[in-house]
Amino acid sequence: MKALVIGTGAREHALVRSLAADPDVDAVIAAPGNPGMDAIALCVPVDATDPDAVVALAAEHAVDLVVVGPEAPLVAGVADALQEAGITCFGPSAEAARLEGSKAYAKEVMAAAGVPTGAARVCTTESELIAAIDEFAAPHVIKDDGLAAGKGVVVTLERDAAIEHGLGCLAKGDDAQVVVEEYLDGPEASLFCICDGTTVVPLHLAQDFKRVFDGDEGPNTGGMGAYSPLEWAPDGLAEEIVRTVAQPVVDEMARRGTPFTGVLYVGLALTARGPRVIEFNVRFGDPETQAVLARLETPLGRLLLAAGRGTLAALEPLRWSDRSAVTVVIAAKNYPGTPVTGDPISGLDDLDGAYVLHAGTARDDDGVLVSAGGRVLSVVALGDDLEQARTAAYGAVEQIDLEGSHHRTDIALRAARGELSA
Ligand code: AMP
Ligand code: GLY
């Protein structure tokens, strides 16, 4: 099998790494890819949000499977164009990708499917916005309806700040909408559900660290680290989420004539009243994927191809390592603000018990590896338990040199200490 992975980040590097290790995969092409993937994949440029360009590339290389990493190409219709061209794609159609592209649409599907989630109001005017903010107690949760690159959600105790963010969302255009939601209290978890339009196969649960500083302080980021599995979560939680969330959503999408293929990423709050959906994404999460795939022993190509072809029901049960995985993100100076880029990165060789996945990296004119984005690297380590995995991951982080870079020091710390429960 030949696989094409669309994207440039550490999530895509993790996908490429697992596909390259699959005995059934003869070649991996990454577009556009990044310098870290170079050794295991053929990296070629593409405009990932141009469906025709992706189809042409897939046809040129006669690939059997296209795996789309980020949401933007899916929302732009890349999966639809591939399907029309008869090329198997792992990723949903543009219509099904609205589960991530519009929070109001996701709420509507959840309501129709009877999925547990926070109460919410979709607002289109200032008066609706203020009425909704006053209807729910603080903390206020205000969400831009559309894709906002991680900047669309504000959670705040300040009524004025809530109104200001909501008005900012409404000012984006005549058909702008904002979602005001009940605050959900409890630890968060991510579950990636592999879907083929009918059948749902869950991966193992993971936890992401969204705030930039230790102790969940500071602004939101794309994710500063992750770990898997969640030993503190109740037994059978993933199966419960499939039964109460993923399967009803997949059934509802099929009923609407827009079947869901790809990853349904269920972002959950584990509240005292039970799990509640915080959000859906229609692609793998970054950086959770780096930790989850580190433990998956079933060859990835087989799994994603079965999802793309609609044959998941016939797949043997997934096999997992019983070790724990921790991912720590090394971010550029000033991230999540405008990152400082172009600085040399060193110390990536001979890391003990850990490996590095690239995200915001590039080669300069002299071939030196330099920073080129906000989240620069994901360091991944496995251990017999979370403590061991943390030690290995942080040992590697200390060896890597990038001027001004920063990372969180508490990824998986509370879980390793047994301080979490649900
Ligand atoms: P999202 O972009 O939907 O992932 O939201 C970003 C972050 O905002 C989530 O990871 C949560 O930490 C927080 N958040 C979103 N919705 C809620 C909610 N209803 N209650 C509490 N926190 C929320
Ligand atoms: N880890 C959060 C995301 O991928 O959206």
Tab-separated table of C-alpha atoms and ligand atoms in Angstrom:
chain	number	residue	atom	x	y	z
A	1	MET	CA	0.000	0.000	0.000
A	2	LYS	CA	1.061	3.571	-0.744
A	3	ALA	CA	-0.192	6.291	1.606
A	4	LEU	CA	-0.348	10.080	1.258
A	5	VAL	CA	-0.524	12.143	4.452
A	6	ILE	CA	-1.724	15.750	4.135
A	7	GLY	CA	-0.351	18.231	6.663
A	8	THR	CA	2.795	19.654	8.224
A	9	GLY	CA	2.637	19.194	11.988
A	10	ALA	CA	3.791	16.774	14.662
A	11	ARG	CA	0.422	15.020	14.450
A	12	GLU	CA	1.132	14.299	10.786
A	13	HIS	CA	4.702	13.287	11.626
A	14	ALA	CA	3.238	10.768	14.100
A	15	LEU	CA	0.864	9.460	11.414
A	16	VAL	CA	3.724	9.196	8.908
A	17	ARG	CA	5.908	7.419	11.476
A	18	SER	CA	3.241	4.813	12.247
A	19	LEU	CA	2.384	4.299	8.575
A	20	ALA	CA	6.060	3.906	7.644
A	21	ALA	CA	6.367	1.203	10.321
A	22	ASP	CA	3.363	-0.730	8.926
A	23	PRO	CA	4.633	-3.805	7.015
A	24	ASP	CA	1.792	-3.404	4.499
A	25	VAL	CA	2.846	0.158	3.639
A	26	ASP	CA	5.533	0.318	0.940
A	27	ALA	CA	5.807	4.087	0.685
A	28	VAL	CA	4.572	7.195	2.454
A	29	ILE	CA	4.251	10.570	0.774
A	30	ALA	CA	3.797	13.634	2.949
A	31	ALA	CA	2.423	16.863	1.560
A	32	PRO	CA	3.695	19.370	2.370
A	33	GLY	CA	5.405	17.437	5.206
A	34	ASN	CA	8.275	18.791	7.296
A	35	PRO	CA	12.029	18.182	7.737
A	36	GLY	CA	11.417	15.538	10.402
A	37	MET	CA	9.474	13.346	7.987
A	38	ASP	CA	12.134	13.544	5.283
A	39	ALA	CA	13.912	10.351	6.292
A	40	ILE	CA	10.792	8.165	6.215
A	41	ALA	CA	8.563	9.843	3.622
A	42	LEU	CA	8.782	11.618	0.312
A	43	CYS	CA	7.859	15.224	1.109
A	44	VAL	CA	6.234	17.156	-1.730
A	45	PRO	CA	4.642	20.606	-1.773
A	46	VAL	CA	0.884	20.994	-2.179
A	47	ASP	CA	-1.801	23.560	-1.467
A	48	ALA	CA	-3.641	21.315	0.980
A	49	THR	CA	-6.875	23.307	0.791
A	50	ASP	CA	-7.098	22.953	-3.004
A	51	PRO	CA	-9.074	19.732	-3.603
A	52	ASP	CA	-7.990	19.460	-7.255
A	53	ALA	CA	-4.327	19.785	-6.292
A	54	VAL	CA	-4.620	17.007	-3.693
A	55	VAL	CA	-6.433	14.714	-6.153
A	56	ALA	CA	-3.765	15.373	-8.797
A	57	LEU	CA	-0.995	14.575	-6.335
A	58	ALA	CA	-2.699	11.378	-5.158
A	59	ALA	CA	-3.203	10.286	-8.766
A	60	GLU	CA	0.364	11.165	-9.772
A	61	HIS	CA	1.758	8.926	-7.032
A	62	ALA	CA	-0.950	6.251	-7.449
A	63	VAL	CA	-1.632	6.156	-3.722
A	64	ASP	CA	-4.096	3.706	-2.194
A	65	LEU	CA	-4.988	5.883	0.764
A	66	VAL	CA	-5.016	9.583	1.566
A	67	VAL	CA	-4.963	10.563	5.249
A	68	VAL	CA	-5.913	14.177	5.901
A	69	GLY	CA	-4.371	15.604	9.083
A	70	PRO	CA	-5.846	19.079	9.671
A	71	GLU	CA	-9.460	20.251	9.406
A	72	ALA	CA	-9.055	23.017	6.806
A	73	PRO	CA	-8.627	20.671	3.787
A	74	LEU	CA	-11.646	18.642	4.953
A	75	VAL	CA	-13.822	21.728	5.289
A	76	ALA	CA	-12.579	22.738	1.806
A	77	GLY	CA	-13.874	19.465	0.318
A	78	VAL	CA	-10.674	17.478	-0.188
A	79	ALA	CA	-12.326	14.208	0.894
A	80	ASP	CA	-15.269	14.792	-1.479
A	81	ALA	CA	-12.940	15.407	-4.420
A	82	LEU	CA	-10.892	12.280	-3.645
A	83	GLN	CA	-14.028	10.175	-3.365
A	84	GLU	CA	-15.271	11.476	-6.716
A	85	ALA	CA	-11.920	10.524	-8.227
A	86	GLY	CA	-12.239	7.009	-6.762
A	87	ILE	CA	-9.351	7.437	-4.313
A	88	THR	CA	-9.814	6.119	-0.757
A	89	CYS	CA	-9.660	8.916	1.786
A	90	PHE	CA	-9.475	8.814	5.561
A	91	GLY	CA	-11.393	11.949	6.502
A	92	PRO	CA	-14.969	13.223	6.263
A	93	SER	CA	-16.791	15.066	3.480
A	94	ALA	CA	-17.130	18.847	3.746
A	95	GLU	CA	-20.727	18.444	4.906
A	96	ALA	CA	-19.769	15.958	7.662
A	97	ALA	CA	-16.788	18.162	8.615
A	98	ARG	CA	-19.307	20.793	9.733
A	99	LEU	CA	-19.364	18.866	13.036
A	100	GLU	CA	-16.136	20.788	13.674
A	101	GLY	CA	-16.655	23.712	11.297
A	102	SER	CA	-19.826	24.951	13.026
A	103	LYS	CA	-20.435	24.600	16.741
A	104	ALA	CA	-24.132	25.394	16.196
A	105	TYR	CA	-24.388	22.511	13.705
A	106	ALA	CA	-22.618	20.160	16.145
A	107	LYS	CA	-25.124	21.130	18.845
A	108	GLU	CA	-28.014	20.483	16.473
A	109	VAL	CA	-26.718	17.010	15.571
A	110	MET	CA	-26.085	16.216	19.245
A	111	ALA	CA	-29.634	17.256	20.126
A	112	ALA	CA	-31.059	15.087	17.344
A	113	ALA	CA	-28.898	12.136	18.430
A	114	GLY	CA	-29.605	12.551	22.159
A	115	VAL	CA	-25.930	13.074	23.026
A	116	PRO	CA	-25.043	14.440	26.504
A	117	THR	CA	-23.556	17.923	26.183
A	118	GLY	CA	-23.796	21.318	27.877
A	119	ALA	CA	-26.967	23.362	27.403
A	120	ALA	CA	-26.339	26.092	24.844
A	121	ARG	CA	-27.922	29.012	23.006
A	122	VAL	CA	-27.046	29.999	19.454
A	123	CYS	CA	-27.127	33.800	19.208
A	124	THR	CA	-27.155	36.089	16.183
A	125	THR	CA	-27.843	39.461	17.843
A	126	GLU	CA	-26.481	41.477	20.767
A	127	SER	CA	-29.709	41.150	22.727
A	128	GLU	CA	-29.782	37.361	22.283
A	129	LEU	CA	-26.133	37.233	23.349
A	130	ILE	CA	-26.699	39.199	26.552
A	131	ALA	CA	-29.845	37.258	27.418
A	132	ALA	CA	-27.949	33.971	26.992
A	133	ILE	CA	-24.975	35.148	29.062
A	134	ASP	CA	-27.346	36.122	31.884
A	135	GLU	CA	-29.250	32.858	31.616
A	136	PHE	CA	-26.234	30.697	32.556
A	137	ALA	CA	-24.265	31.241	35.765
A	138	ALA	CA	-20.567	32.234	35.580
A	139	PRO	CA	-18.026	31.070	34.468
A	140	HIS	CA	-19.284	32.192	31.063
A	141	VAL	CA	-18.430	30.069	28.016
A	142	ILE	CA	-18.597	31.964	24.719
A	143	LYS	CA	-17.757	30.233	21.443
A	144	ASP	CA	-17.309	31.618	17.970
A	145	ASP	CA	-19.515	29.417	15.766
A	146	GLY	CA	-16.920	28.919	13.037
A	147	LEU	CA	-13.323	27.703	12.823
A	148	ALA	CA	-11.113	30.162	14.717
A	149	ALA	CA	-7.758	28.370	14.970
A	150	GLY	CA	-8.095	27.732	18.698
A	151	LYS	CA	-8.964	31.360	19.499
A	152	GLY	CA	-12.727	31.090	19.270
A	153	VAL	CA	-13.537	30.021	22.829
A	154	VAL	CA	-13.429	32.270	25.867
A	155	VAL	CA	-14.148	30.964	29.365
A	156	THR	CA	-14.352	33.829	31.840
A	157	LEU	CA	-15.814	34.927	35.168
A	158	GLU	CA	-16.189	38.490	33.854
A	159	ARG	CA	-19.570	39.274	32.299
A	160	ASP	CA	-18.077	42.234	30.386
A	161	ALA	CA	-15.309	40.108	28.881
A	162	ALA	CA	-17.896	37.499	27.862
A	163	ILE	CA	-20.024	40.136	26.132
A	164	GLU	CA	-16.968	41.671	24.452
A	165	HIS	CA	-15.838	38.336	22.989
A	166	GLY	CA	-19.384	37.518	21.869
A	167	LEU	CA	-19.765	40.876	20.139
A	168	GLY	CA	-16.383	40.375	18.472
A	169	CYS	CA	-17.625	37.059	17.032
A	170	LEU	CA	-20.889	38.645	15.844
A	171	ALA	CA	-18.985	41.477	14.176
A	172	LYS	CA	-17.321	39.013	11.775
A	173	GLY	CA	-20.143	39.152	9.245
A	174	ASP	CA	-23.861	39.337	8.603
A	175	ASP	CA	-24.391	35.616	9.138
A	176	ALA	CA	-22.024	35.350	12.131
A	177	GLN	CA	-23.273	33.280	15.063
A	178	VAL	CA	-22.008	32.833	18.593
A	179	VAL	CA	-22.712	29.934	20.931
A	180	VAL	CA	-23.168	30.602	24.654
A	181	GLU	CA	-22.819	27.452	26.696
A	182	GLU	CA	-23.274	26.169	30.213
A	183	TYR	CA	-19.938	25.779	32.042
A	184	LEU	CA	-18.888	22.127	32.364
A	185	ASP	CA	-16.825	21.308	35.430
A	186	GLY	CA	-14.498	18.293	35.570
A	187	PRO	CA	-11.322	16.849	34.083
A	188	GLU	CA	-11.155	16.885	30.287
A	189	ALA	CA	-10.417	13.896	28.086
A	190	SER	CA	-10.063	13.283	24.363
A	191	LEU	CA	-11.337	10.175	22.619
A	192	PHE	CA	-10.516	9.520	18.968
A	193	CYS	CA	-13.230	7.390	17.366
A	194	ILE	CA	-12.298	5.825	14.029
A	195	CYS	CA	-15.434	5.783	11.859
A	196	ASP	CA	-16.281	4.314	8.459
A	197	GLY	CA	-19.748	5.810	8.059
A	198	THR	CA	-21.384	2.987	10.030
A	199	THR	CA	-18.986	1.346	12.483
A	200	VAL	CA	-17.052	3.060	15.293
A	201	VAL	CA	-13.721	1.839	16.710
A	202	PRO	CA	-12.386	3.863	19.651
A	203	LEU	CA	-8.687	4.425	20.280
A	204	HIS	CA	-7.452	4.832	23.851
A	205	LEU	CA	-8.318	7.964	25.830
A	206	ALA	CA	-5.794	10.772	26.154
A	207	GLN	CA	-5.525	14.061	27.975
A	208	ASP	CA	-4.301	17.313	26.463
A	209	PHE	CA	-2.845	20.387	28.228
A	210	LYS	CA	-4.229	23.454	26.478
A	211	ARG	CA	-2.941	26.328	28.625
A	212	VAL	CA	0.555	27.592	27.983
A	213	PHE	CA	1.917	27.554	31.561
A	214	ASP	CA	2.230	24.985	34.350
A	215	GLY	CA	-0.820	24.579	36.539
A	216	ASP	CA	-3.132	25.408	33.604
A	217	GLU	CA	-2.245	29.099	33.764
A	218	GLY	CA	-1.997	31.562	30.892
A	219	PRO	CA	-3.679	31.683	27.499
A	220	ASN	CA	-4.955	28.729	25.478
A	221	THR	CA	-2.651	27.122	22.937
A	222	GLY	CA	-3.028	24.382	20.351
A	223	GLY	CA	-1.872	21.976	23.095
A	224	MET	CA	1.357	21.866	25.115
A	225	GLY	CA	1.503	18.143	25.856
A	226	ALA	CA	-0.520	14.985	26.287
A	227	TYR	CA	-0.474	11.513	27.748
A	228	SER	CA	-2.264	8.221	27.329
A	229	PRO	CA	-3.856	6.027	28.657
A	230	LEU	CA	-5.927	7.634	31.427
A	231	GLU	CA	-5.561	5.152	34.253
A	232	TRP	CA	-7.655	7.321	36.539
A	233	ALA	CA	-10.682	7.181	34.233
A	234	PRO	CA	-13.467	4.705	35.047
A	235	ASP	CA	-13.222	1.276	33.386
A	236	GLY	CA	-15.223	1.114	30.196
A	237	LEU	CA	-15.337	4.891	29.689
A	238	ALA	CA	-14.294	4.694	26.023
A	239	GLU	CA	-16.997	2.107	25.337
A	240	GLU	CA	-19.552	4.264	27.159
A	241	ILE	CA	-18.581	7.253	24.999
A	242	VAL	CA	-18.976	5.170	21.857
A	243	ARG	CA	-22.427	3.995	23.024
A	244	THR	CA	-23.721	7.395	24.153
A	245	VAL	CA	-21.875	9.786	21.817
A	246	ALA	CA	-19.975	8.475	18.801
A	247	GLN	CA	-22.345	5.760	17.589
A	248	PRO	CA	-25.486	7.934	17.916
A	249	VAL	CA	-23.708	10.738	16.010
A	250	VAL	CA	-22.486	8.370	13.279
A	251	ASP	CA	-26.025	6.934	12.991
A	252	GLU	CA	-27.537	10.434	12.814
A	253	MET	CA	-25.044	11.539	10.139
A	254	ALA	CA	-25.831	8.418	8.071
A	255	ARG	CA	-29.573	9.079	8.478
A	256	ARG	CA	-29.015	12.598	7.103
A	257	GLY	CA	-27.271	11.214	4.033
A	258	THR	CA	-23.892	12.641	5.123
A	259	PRO	CA	-22.108	9.597	6.561
A	260	PHE	CA	-19.099	10.295	8.763
A	261	THR	CA	-15.758	8.740	7.772
A	262	GLY	CA	-12.516	9.524	9.563
A	263	VAL	CA	-11.790	10.482	13.163
A	264	LEU	CA	-14.604	11.775	15.287
A	265	TYR	CA	-12.571	13.457	18.017
A	266	VAL	CA	-14.780	13.673	21.084
A	267	GLY	CA	-13.611	16.335	23.553
A	268	LEU	CA	-15.210	15.584	26.912
A	269	ALA	CA	-15.642	17.042	30.346
A	270	LEU	CA	-15.995	14.276	32.926
A	271	THR	CA	-18.498	16.044	35.165
A	272	ALA	CA	-20.101	14.879	38.394
A	273	ARG	CA	-23.260	14.210	36.325
A	274	GLY	CA	-21.340	12.062	33.839
A	275	PRO	CA	-19.387	12.677	30.639
A	276	ARG	CA	-20.491	15.703	28.582
A	277	VAL	CA	-19.280	16.593	25.082
A	278	ILE	CA	-17.360	19.885	25.005
A	279	GLU	CA	-16.620	19.789	21.298
A	280	PHE	CA	-16.208	17.633	18.241
A	281	ASN	CA	-13.298	17.757	15.872
A	282	VAL	CA	-13.243	15.804	12.630
A	283	ARG	CA	-9.538	14.951	12.642
A	284	PHE	CA	-6.891	13.621	14.980
A	285	GLY	CA	-5.965	15.885	17.895
A	286	ASP	CA	-2.554	17.449	18.233
A	287	PRO	CA	-0.662	16.625	20.511
A	288	GLU	CA	-2.831	13.717	21.784
A	289	THR	CA	-2.169	11.730	18.592
A	290	GLN	CA	1.541	11.701	19.326
A	291	ALA	CA	0.864	9.921	22.657
A	292	VAL	CA	-1.960	7.656	21.440
A	293	LEU	CA	-0.194	6.322	18.332
A	294	ALA	CA	2.973	5.665	20.352
A	295	ARG	CA	1.041	2.821	22.036
A	296	LEU	CA	-1.000	1.452	19.118
A	297	GLU	CA	0.401	-1.912	18.003
A	298	THR	CA	-2.142	-2.654	15.266
A	299	PRO	CA	-0.632	-1.495	11.958
A	300	LEU	CA	-2.084	1.955	11.282
A	301	GLY	CA	-2.435	1.595	7.490
A	302	ARG	CA	-4.756	-1.364	7.881
A	303	LEU	CA	-6.967	0.536	10.339
A	304	LEU	CA	-7.246	3.743	8.314
A	305	LEU	CA	-7.731	1.897	5.028
A	306	ALA	CA	-10.571	-0.140	6.582
A	307	ALA	CA	-12.192	3.096	7.757
A	308	GLY	CA	-11.833	4.693	4.316
A	309	ARG	CA	-13.255	1.596	2.602
A	310	GLY	CA	-16.133	1.024	5.011
A	311	THR	CA	-14.871	-2.322	6.318
A	312	LEU	CA	-14.110	-1.528	9.973
A	313	ALA	CA	-16.617	-4.119	11.211
A	314	ALA	CA	-14.377	-6.874	9.797
A	315	LEU	CA	-11.197	-5.589	11.470
A	316	GLU	CA	-9.699	-7.597	14.322
A	317	PRO	CA	-9.708	-5.882	17.764
A	318	LEU	CA	-6.989	-3.251	18.124
A	319	ARG	CA	-3.802	-4.244	19.952
A	320	TRP	CA	-2.115	-1.850	22.374
A	321	SER	CA	1.147	-1.612	24.254
A	322	ASP	CA	0.548	-1.708	28.013
A	323	ARG	CA	3.134	1.041	28.495
A	324	SER	CA	2.321	4.699	29.134
A	325	ALA	CA	3.100	7.507	26.697
A	326	VAL	CA	3.885	11.152	27.405
A	327	THR	CA	4.299	13.930	24.829
A	328	VAL	CA	5.861	17.283	25.688
A	329	VAL	CA	5.665	20.169	23.229
A	330	ILE	CA	8.637	22.502	22.840
A	331	ALA	CA	7.285	25.895	21.792
A	332	ALA	CA	9.049	28.879	20.282
A	333	LYS	CA	9.697	32.055	22.220
A	334	ASN	CA	6.523	34.169	22.536
A	335	TYR	CA	4.119	31.328	21.545
A	336	PRO	CA	1.048	31.420	21.635
A	337	GLY	CA	1.666	35.018	20.590
A	338	THR	CA	3.527	35.577	17.317
A	339	PRO	CA	6.398	33.098	17.642
A	340	VAL	CA	10.042	33.974	17.157
A	341	THR	CA	11.288	31.824	14.265
A	342	GLY	CA	14.509	31.143	12.381
A	343	ASP	CA	16.598	30.048	15.384
A	344	PRO	CA	18.789	26.930	15.131
A	345	ILE	CA	17.662	23.740	16.857
A	346	SER	CA	20.233	21.260	18.162
A	347	GLY	CA	20.527	18.261	20.464
A	348	LEU	CA	18.083	16.036	18.597
A	349	ASP	CA	20.497	13.116	18.180
A	350	ASP	CA	21.026	10.227	20.587
A	351	LEU	CA	18.056	10.913	22.821
A	352	ASP	CA	17.672	8.248	25.457
A	353	GLY	CA	14.308	6.450	25.445
A	354	ALA	CA	12.499	9.216	23.577
A	355	TYR	CA	11.948	10.410	20.039
A	356	VAL	CA	11.144	13.730	18.438
A	357	LEU	CA	8.336	14.620	16.073
A	358	HIS	CA	8.681	17.839	14.117
A	359	ALA	CA	6.053	20.562	13.723
A	360	GLY	CA	7.302	24.129	13.204
A	361	THR	CA	10.736	23.323	11.777
A	362	ALA	CA	12.472	24.156	8.506
A	363	ARG	CA	15.933	23.962	6.942
A	364	ASP	CA	17.671	27.257	6.258
A	365	ASP	CA	19.779	27.907	3.139
A	366	ASP	CA	22.730	26.114	4.732
A	367	GLY	CA	20.641	23.077	5.643
A	368	VAL	CA	20.573	23.936	9.346
A	369	LEU	CA	17.401	22.919	11.184
A	370	VAL	CA	15.650	26.059	12.435
A	371	SER	CA	12.390	26.935	14.149
A	372	ALA	CA	9.575	27.926	11.807
A	373	GLY	CA	6.393	27.975	13.882
A	374	GLY	CA	4.847	28.227	17.344
A	375	ARG	CA	4.846	24.603	18.386
A	376	VAL	CA	8.254	23.472	17.156
A	377	LEU	CA	8.724	19.881	18.351
A	378	SER	CA	6.841	17.123	20.158
A	379	VAL	CA	9.034	14.923	22.338
A	380	VAL	CA	7.482	11.476	22.874
A	381	ALA	CA	8.503	8.824	25.389
A	382	LEU	CA	7.114	5.509	26.588
A	383	GLY	CA	7.567	4.117	30.081
A	384	ASP	CA	6.341	1.293	32.278
A	385	ASP	CA	4.244	3.942	33.983
A	386	LEU	CA	3.626	7.665	33.554
A	387	GLU	CA	6.415	8.584	35.954
A	388	GLN	CA	8.962	6.666	33.870
A	389	ALA	CA	7.593	8.094	30.622
A	390	ARG	CA	7.782	11.612	32.085
A	391	THR	CA	11.380	11.094	33.171
A	392	ALA	CA	12.378	9.940	29.688
A	393	ALA	CA	10.456	12.693	27.910
A	394	TYR	CA	11.789	15.484	30.113
A	395	GLY	CA	15.327	14.064	29.951
A	396	ALA	CA	15.147	14.471	26.175
A	397	VAL	CA	13.571	17.933	26.401
A	398	GLU	CA	16.540	19.061	28.521
A	399	GLN	CA	18.984	17.870	25.842
A	400	ILE	CA	17.312	19.865	23.058
A	401	ASP	CA	18.493	23.386	22.479
A	402	LEU	CA	16.385	26.157	20.938
A	403	GLU	CA	17.010	29.671	22.178
A	404	GLY	CA	14.085	31.193	24.029
A	405	SER	CA	11.943	28.065	23.727
A	406	HIS	CA	9.594	27.028	26.500
A	407	HIS	CA	7.616	23.982	27.581
A	408	ARG	CA	5.341	22.934	30.404
A	409	THR	CA	7.017	20.911	33.142
A	410	ASP	CA	3.814	19.341	34.499
A	411	ILE	CA	2.542	17.227	31.599
A	412	ALA	CA	0.939	14.088	33.131
A	413	LEU	CA	2.272	15.067	36.562
A	414	ARG	CA	-1.005	14.980	38.484
A	415	ALA	CA	-2.013	11.709	36.805
A	416	ALA	CA	1.389	10.184	37.633
A	417	ARG	CA	0.917	11.204	41.273
A	418	GLY	CA	-2.559	9.690	41.376
A	419	GLU	CA	-4.207	13.069	42.014
A	420	LEU	CA	-6.925	12.766	39.359
A	421	SER	CA	-10.256	10.996	39.469
A	422	ALA	CA	-13.542	11.071	37.626
B	1	AMP	P1	-12.765	24.183	22.235
B	1	AMP	O1	-12.151	25.130	21.258
B	1	AMP	O2	-14.218	23.953	22.052
B	1	AMP	O3	-11.927	22.961	22.402
B	1	AMP	O4	-12.623	24.868	23.664
B	1	AMP	C1	-11.361	25.198	24.182
B	1	AMP	C2	-11.341	24.920	25.643
B	1	AMP	O5	-12.308	25.731	26.313
B	1	AMP	C3	-11.728	23.497	26.014
B	1	AMP	O6	-10.687	22.597	25.932
B	1	AMP	C4	-12.175	23.689	27.437
B	1	AMP	O7	-11.051	23.729	28.303
B	1	AMP	C5	-12.816	25.036	27.414
B	1	AMP	N1	-14.273	24.869	27.281
B	1	AMP	C6	-14.995	24.804	26.138
B	1	AMP	N2	-16.307	24.634	26.417
B	1	AMP	C7	-16.423	24.584	27.766
B	1	AMP	C8	-17.524	24.432	28.668
B	1	AMP	N3	-18.782	24.324	28.243
B	1	AMP	N4	-17.248	24.407	29.987
B	1	AMP	C9	-15.986	24.539	30.446
B	1	AMP	N5	-14.909	24.697	29.653
B	1	AMP	C10	-15.121	24.724	28.316
B	2	GLY	N1	-5.473	18.962	21.080
B	2	GLY	C1	-6.499	19.834	20.658
B	2	GLY	C2	-6.805	19.783	19.237
B	2	GLY	O1	-6.190	19.068	18.468
B	2	GLY	O2	-7.726	20.467	18.837
